[in-house]
PDB file of N, CA and C in Angstrom:
ATOM      1  N   MET Y   8     -11.821  -1.700 -15.592  1.00 90.00           N
ATOM      2  CA  MET Y   8     -11.098  -2.532 -14.462  1.00 90.00           C
ATOM      3  C   MET Y   8     -10.410  -1.068 -13.323  1.00 90.00           C
ATOM      4  N   ALA Y   9     -10.455  -1.549 -12.533  1.00 94.00           N
ATOM      5  CA  ALA Y   9     -10.235  -0.254 -11.519  1.00 94.00           C
ATOM      6  C   ALA Y   9      -8.662  -0.921 -10.497  1.00 94.00           C
ATOM      7  N   TYR Y  10      -8.082  -0.185  -9.934  1.00 96.00           N
ATOM      8  CA  TYR Y  10      -6.504  -0.156  -9.347  1.00 96.00           C
ATOM      9  C   TYR Y  10      -6.931   0.718  -8.247  1.00 96.00           C
ATOM     10  N   ARG Y  11      -6.090   0.138  -7.163  1.00 97.00           N
ATOM     11  CA  ARG Y  11      -5.962   0.431  -6.019  1.00 97.00           C
ATOM     12  C   ARG Y  11      -4.641   1.047  -5.410  1.00 97.00           C
ATOM     13  N   ILE Y  12      -4.211   2.013  -4.838  1.00 97.00           N
ATOM     14  CA  ILE Y  12      -3.171   2.119  -4.167  1.00 97.00           C
ATOM     15  C   ILE Y  12      -3.067   2.453  -3.254  1.00 97.00           C
ATOM     16  N   LEU Y  13      -2.018   2.093  -2.338  1.00 98.00           N
ATOM     17  CA  LEU Y  13      -1.771   2.048  -1.034  1.00 98.00           C
ATOM     18  C   LEU Y  13      -0.739   2.815  -0.309  1.00 98.00           C
ATOM     19  N   TYR Y  14      -0.368   3.989  -0.076  1.00 98.00           N
ATOM     20  CA  TYR Y  14       0.712   4.822   0.217  1.00 98.00           C
ATOM     21  C   TYR Y  14       0.281   5.229   1.363  1.00 98.00           C
ATOM     22  N   PHE Y  15       1.324   6.082   1.779  1.00 97.00           N
ATOM     23  CA  PHE Y  15       1.366   7.055   3.444  1.00 97.00           C
ATOM     24  C   PHE Y  15       2.418   8.075   3.326  1.00 97.00           C
ATOM     25  N   PHE Y  16       2.028   9.747   4.207  1.00 97.00           N
ATOM     26  CA  PHE Y  16       2.756  10.234   4.007  1.00 97.00           C
ATOM     27  C   PHE Y  16       4.159  10.047   5.228  1.00 97.00           C
ATOM     28  N   ASP Y  17       5.011  10.526   4.892  1.00 96.00           N
ATOM     29  CA  ASP Y  17       6.382  10.737   5.236  1.00 96.00           C
ATOM     30  C   ASP Y  17       7.160  12.503   5.209  1.00 96.00           C
ATOM     31  N   GLY Y  18       6.339  12.944   6.603  1.00 95.00           N
ATOM     32  CA  GLY Y  18       6.489  14.909   6.255  1.00 95.00           C
ATOM     33  C   GLY Y  18       5.936  15.261   4.925  1.00 95.00           C
ATOM     34  N   SER Y  19       6.603  15.771   4.399  1.00 97.00           N
ATOM     35  CA  SER Y  19       6.025  16.108   2.608  1.00 97.00           C
ATOM     36  C   SER Y  19       5.781  15.134   1.952  1.00 97.00           C
ATOM     37  N   GLU Y  20       6.954  13.880   2.035  1.00 97.00           N
ATOM     38  CA  GLU Y  20       6.583  13.000   0.496  1.00 97.00           C
ATOM     39  C   GLU Y  20       5.524  11.857   1.004  1.00 97.00           C
ATOM     40  N   ILE Y  21       4.748  11.524  -0.607  1.00 98.00           N
ATOM     41  CA  ILE Y  21       4.085  10.597  -0.377  1.00 98.00           C
ATOM     42  C   ILE Y  21       4.689   9.403  -0.598  1.00 98.00           C
ATOM     43  N   VAL Y  22       4.858   8.427   0.009  1.00 97.00           N
ATOM     44  CA  VAL Y  22       5.448   7.298  -0.889  1.00 97.00           C
ATOM     45  C   VAL Y  22       4.267   5.488  -1.057  1.00 97.00           C
ATOM     46  N   LEU Y  23       4.629   5.276  -2.122  1.00 98.00           N
ATOM     47  CA  LEU Y  23       3.210   4.596  -3.033  1.00 98.00           C
ATOM     48  C   LEU Y  23       4.579   3.125  -2.342  1.00 98.00           C
ATOM     49  N   THR Y  24       3.448   2.001  -1.240  1.00 97.00           N
ATOM     50  CA  THR Y  24       3.328   1.065  -0.991  1.00 97.00           C
ATOM     51  C   THR Y  24       3.205   0.104  -2.295  1.00 97.00           C
ATOM     52  N   ASN Y  25       2.198   0.260  -2.872  1.00 96.00           N
ATOM     53  CA  ASN Y  25       1.849  -1.092  -3.705  1.00 96.00           C
ATOM     54  C   ASN Y  25       0.749  -0.551  -4.714  1.00 96.00           C
ATOM     55  N   ALA Y  26       0.541  -0.977  -5.143  1.00 97.00           N
ATOM     56  CA  ALA Y  26      -1.049  -1.241  -6.423  1.00 97.00           C
ATOM     57  C   ALA Y  26      -1.106  -2.477  -7.113  1.00 97.00           C
ATOM     58  N   PHE Y  27      -2.598  -2.583  -6.950  1.00 96.00           N
ATOM     59  CA  PHE Y  27      -3.307  -3.729  -7.199  1.00 96.00           C
ATOM     60  C   PHE Y  27      -4.564  -3.529  -8.395  1.00 96.00           C
ATOM     61  N   VAL Y  28      -4.999  -4.337  -8.571  1.00 96.00           N
ATOM     62  CA  VAL Y  28      -6.366  -4.536  -9.600  1.00 96.00           C
ATOM     63  C   VAL Y  28      -7.118  -4.947  -8.588  1.00 96.00           C
ATOM     64  N   LYS Y  29      -8.183  -4.112  -8.583  1.00 94.00           N
ATOM     65  CA  LYS Y  29      -9.247  -4.174  -7.453  1.00 94.00           C
ATOM     66  C   LYS Y  29     -10.675  -4.898  -8.100  1.00 94.00           C
ATOM     67  N   LYS Y  30     -10.827  -6.200  -6.948  1.00 93.00           N
ATOM     68  CA  LYS Y  30     -11.569  -7.465  -7.725  1.00 93.00           C
ATOM     69  C   LYS Y  30     -12.750  -7.085  -6.411  1.00 93.00           C
ATOM     70  N   THR Y  31     -12.436  -6.805  -5.480  1.00 93.00           N
ATOM     71  CA  THR Y  31     -13.391  -6.662  -4.647  1.00 93.00           C
ATOM     72  C   THR Y  31     -13.892  -5.218  -3.998  1.00 93.00           C
ATOM     73  N   TRP Y  32     -14.729  -4.767  -3.101  1.00 93.00           N
ATOM     74  CA  TRP Y  32     -14.799  -4.144  -1.920  1.00 93.00           C
ATOM     75  C   TRP Y  32     -13.681  -3.922  -1.185  1.00 93.00           C
ATOM     76  N   LYS Y  33     -13.373  -5.053  -0.730  1.00 94.00           N
ATOM     77  CA  LYS Y  33     -12.668  -4.806   0.522  1.00 94.00           C
ATOM     78  C   LYS Y  33     -11.282  -5.462   0.225  1.00 94.00           C
ATOM     79  N   VAL Y  34      -9.668  -4.522   0.775  1.00 95.00           N
ATOM     80  CA  VAL Y  34      -8.567  -4.657   0.714  1.00 95.00           C
ATOM     81  C   VAL Y  34      -8.286  -6.024   1.041  1.00 95.00           C
ATOM     82  N   PRO Y  35      -7.918  -7.120   0.279  1.00 95.00           N
ATOM     83  CA  PRO Y  35      -7.580  -7.800   0.914  1.00 95.00           C
ATOM     84  C   PRO Y  35      -6.270  -7.971   2.001  1.00 95.00           C
ATOM     85  N   THR Y  36      -6.325  -8.642   2.723  1.00 96.00           N
ATOM     86  CA  THR Y  36      -5.245  -8.846   4.612  1.00 96.00           C
ATOM     87  C   THR Y  36      -3.766  -8.996   3.928  1.00 96.00           C
ATOM     88  N   GLU Y  37      -3.793  -9.992   2.400  1.00 96.00           N
ATOM     89  CA  GLU Y  37      -2.141 -10.004   2.260  1.00 96.00           C
ATOM     90  C   GLU Y  37      -1.755  -8.617   2.164  1.00 96.00           C
ATOM     91  N   GLU Y  38      -2.654  -7.549   0.974  1.00 96.00           N
ATOM     92  CA  GLU Y  38      -2.191  -6.839   0.103  1.00 96.00           C
ATOM     93  C   GLU Y  38      -1.715  -5.326   1.462  1.00 96.00           C
ATOM     94  N   ILE Y  39      -2.453  -5.573   2.376  1.00 97.00           N
ATOM     95  CA  ILE Y  39      -2.342  -4.611   3.198  1.00 97.00           C
ATOM     96  C   ILE Y  39      -1.325  -5.017   4.552  1.00 97.00           C
ATOM     97  N   GLU Y  40      -0.763  -6.452   4.360  1.00 98.00           N
ATOM     98  CA  GLU Y  40       0.776  -6.440   5.058  1.00 98.00           C
ATOM     99  C   GLU Y  40       1.636  -6.045   4.590  1.00 98.00           C
ATOM    100  N   ARG Y  41       1.574  -6.631   2.925  1.00 98.00           N
ATOM    101  CA  ARG Y  41       2.900  -5.770   2.169  1.00 98.00           C
ATOM    102  C   ARG Y  41       2.578  -4.550   1.912  1.00 98.00           C
ATOM    103  N   ALA Y  42       1.741  -4.020   2.442  1.00 98.00           N
ATOM    104  CA  ALA Y  42       1.885  -2.286   2.351  1.00 98.00           C
ATOM    105  C   ALA Y  42       2.714  -1.680   4.069  1.00 98.00           C
ATOM    106  N   LEU Y  43       2.458  -2.669   4.562  1.00 98.00           N
ATOM    107  CA  LEU Y  43       2.915  -2.435   6.233  1.00 98.00           C
ATOM    108  C   LEU Y  43       4.480  -2.460   6.965  1.00 98.00           C
ATOM    109  N   ARG Y  44       4.530  -3.846   5.353  1.00 98.00           N
ATOM    110  CA  ARG Y  44       6.023  -3.798   5.488  1.00 98.00           C
ATOM    111  C   ARG Y  44       7.149  -3.306   4.692  1.00 98.00           C
ATOM    112  N   ARG Y  45       6.427  -2.619   4.198  1.00 98.00           N
ATOM    113  CA  ARG Y  45       6.796  -1.875   3.082  1.00 98.00           C
ATOM    114  C   ARG Y  45       7.707  -0.815   3.673  1.00 98.00           C
ATOM    115  N   ARG Y  46       6.249  -0.372   4.428  1.00 98.00           N
ATOM    116  CA  ARG Y  46       6.534   0.978   5.237  1.00 98.00           C
ATOM    117  C   ARG Y  46       7.440   0.819   6.098  1.00 98.00           C
ATOM    118  N   ALA Y  47       6.924  -0.410   7.011  1.00 98.00           N
ATOM    119  CA  ALA Y  47       8.249  -0.131   8.300  1.00 98.00           C
ATOM    120  C   ALA Y  47       9.844  -0.490   7.847  1.00 98.00           C
ATOM    121  N   ARG Y  48      10.033  -1.123   6.746  1.00 97.00           N
ATOM    122  CA  ARG Y  48      11.471  -0.922   5.792  1.00 97.00           C
ATOM    123  C   ARG Y  48      11.729   0.598   5.771  1.00 97.00           C
ATOM    124  N   TRP Y  49      10.486   1.156   5.213  1.00 97.00           N
ATOM    125  CA  TRP Y  49      10.995   2.979   5.045  1.00 97.00           C
ATOM    126  C   TRP Y  49      11.471   3.614   5.874  1.00 97.00           C
ATOM    127  N   GLN Y  50      10.480   3.638   6.625  1.00 96.00           N
ATOM    128  CA  GLN Y  50      10.919   4.236   8.266  1.00 96.00           C
ATOM    129  C   GLN Y  50      11.620   3.940   8.629  1.00 96.00           C
ATOM    130  N   ALA Y  51      11.966   2.681   8.841  1.00 96.00           N
ATOM    131  CA  ALA Y  51      13.564   1.694   9.595  1.00 96.00           C
ATOM    132  C   ALA Y  51      14.877   2.534   8.469  1.00 96.00           C
ATOM    133  N   ARG Y  52      15.162   3.043   7.588  1.00 90.00           N
ATOM    134  CA  ARG Y  52      16.244   3.028   7.085  1.00 90.00           C
ATOM    135  C   ARG Y  52      16.952   4.786   7.264  1.00 90.00           C
TER     136      ARG Y  52
END
């Protein structure tokens, strides 16, 4: 079983947005949208 973790850098910090079980090579659109929403919330604080 493989996992995928989506993250972004904020200065010197690494912020993990979500992790999920990898079922295909392509990252599901829903997971990308979830990560983008979480990044936007992080940057808004």
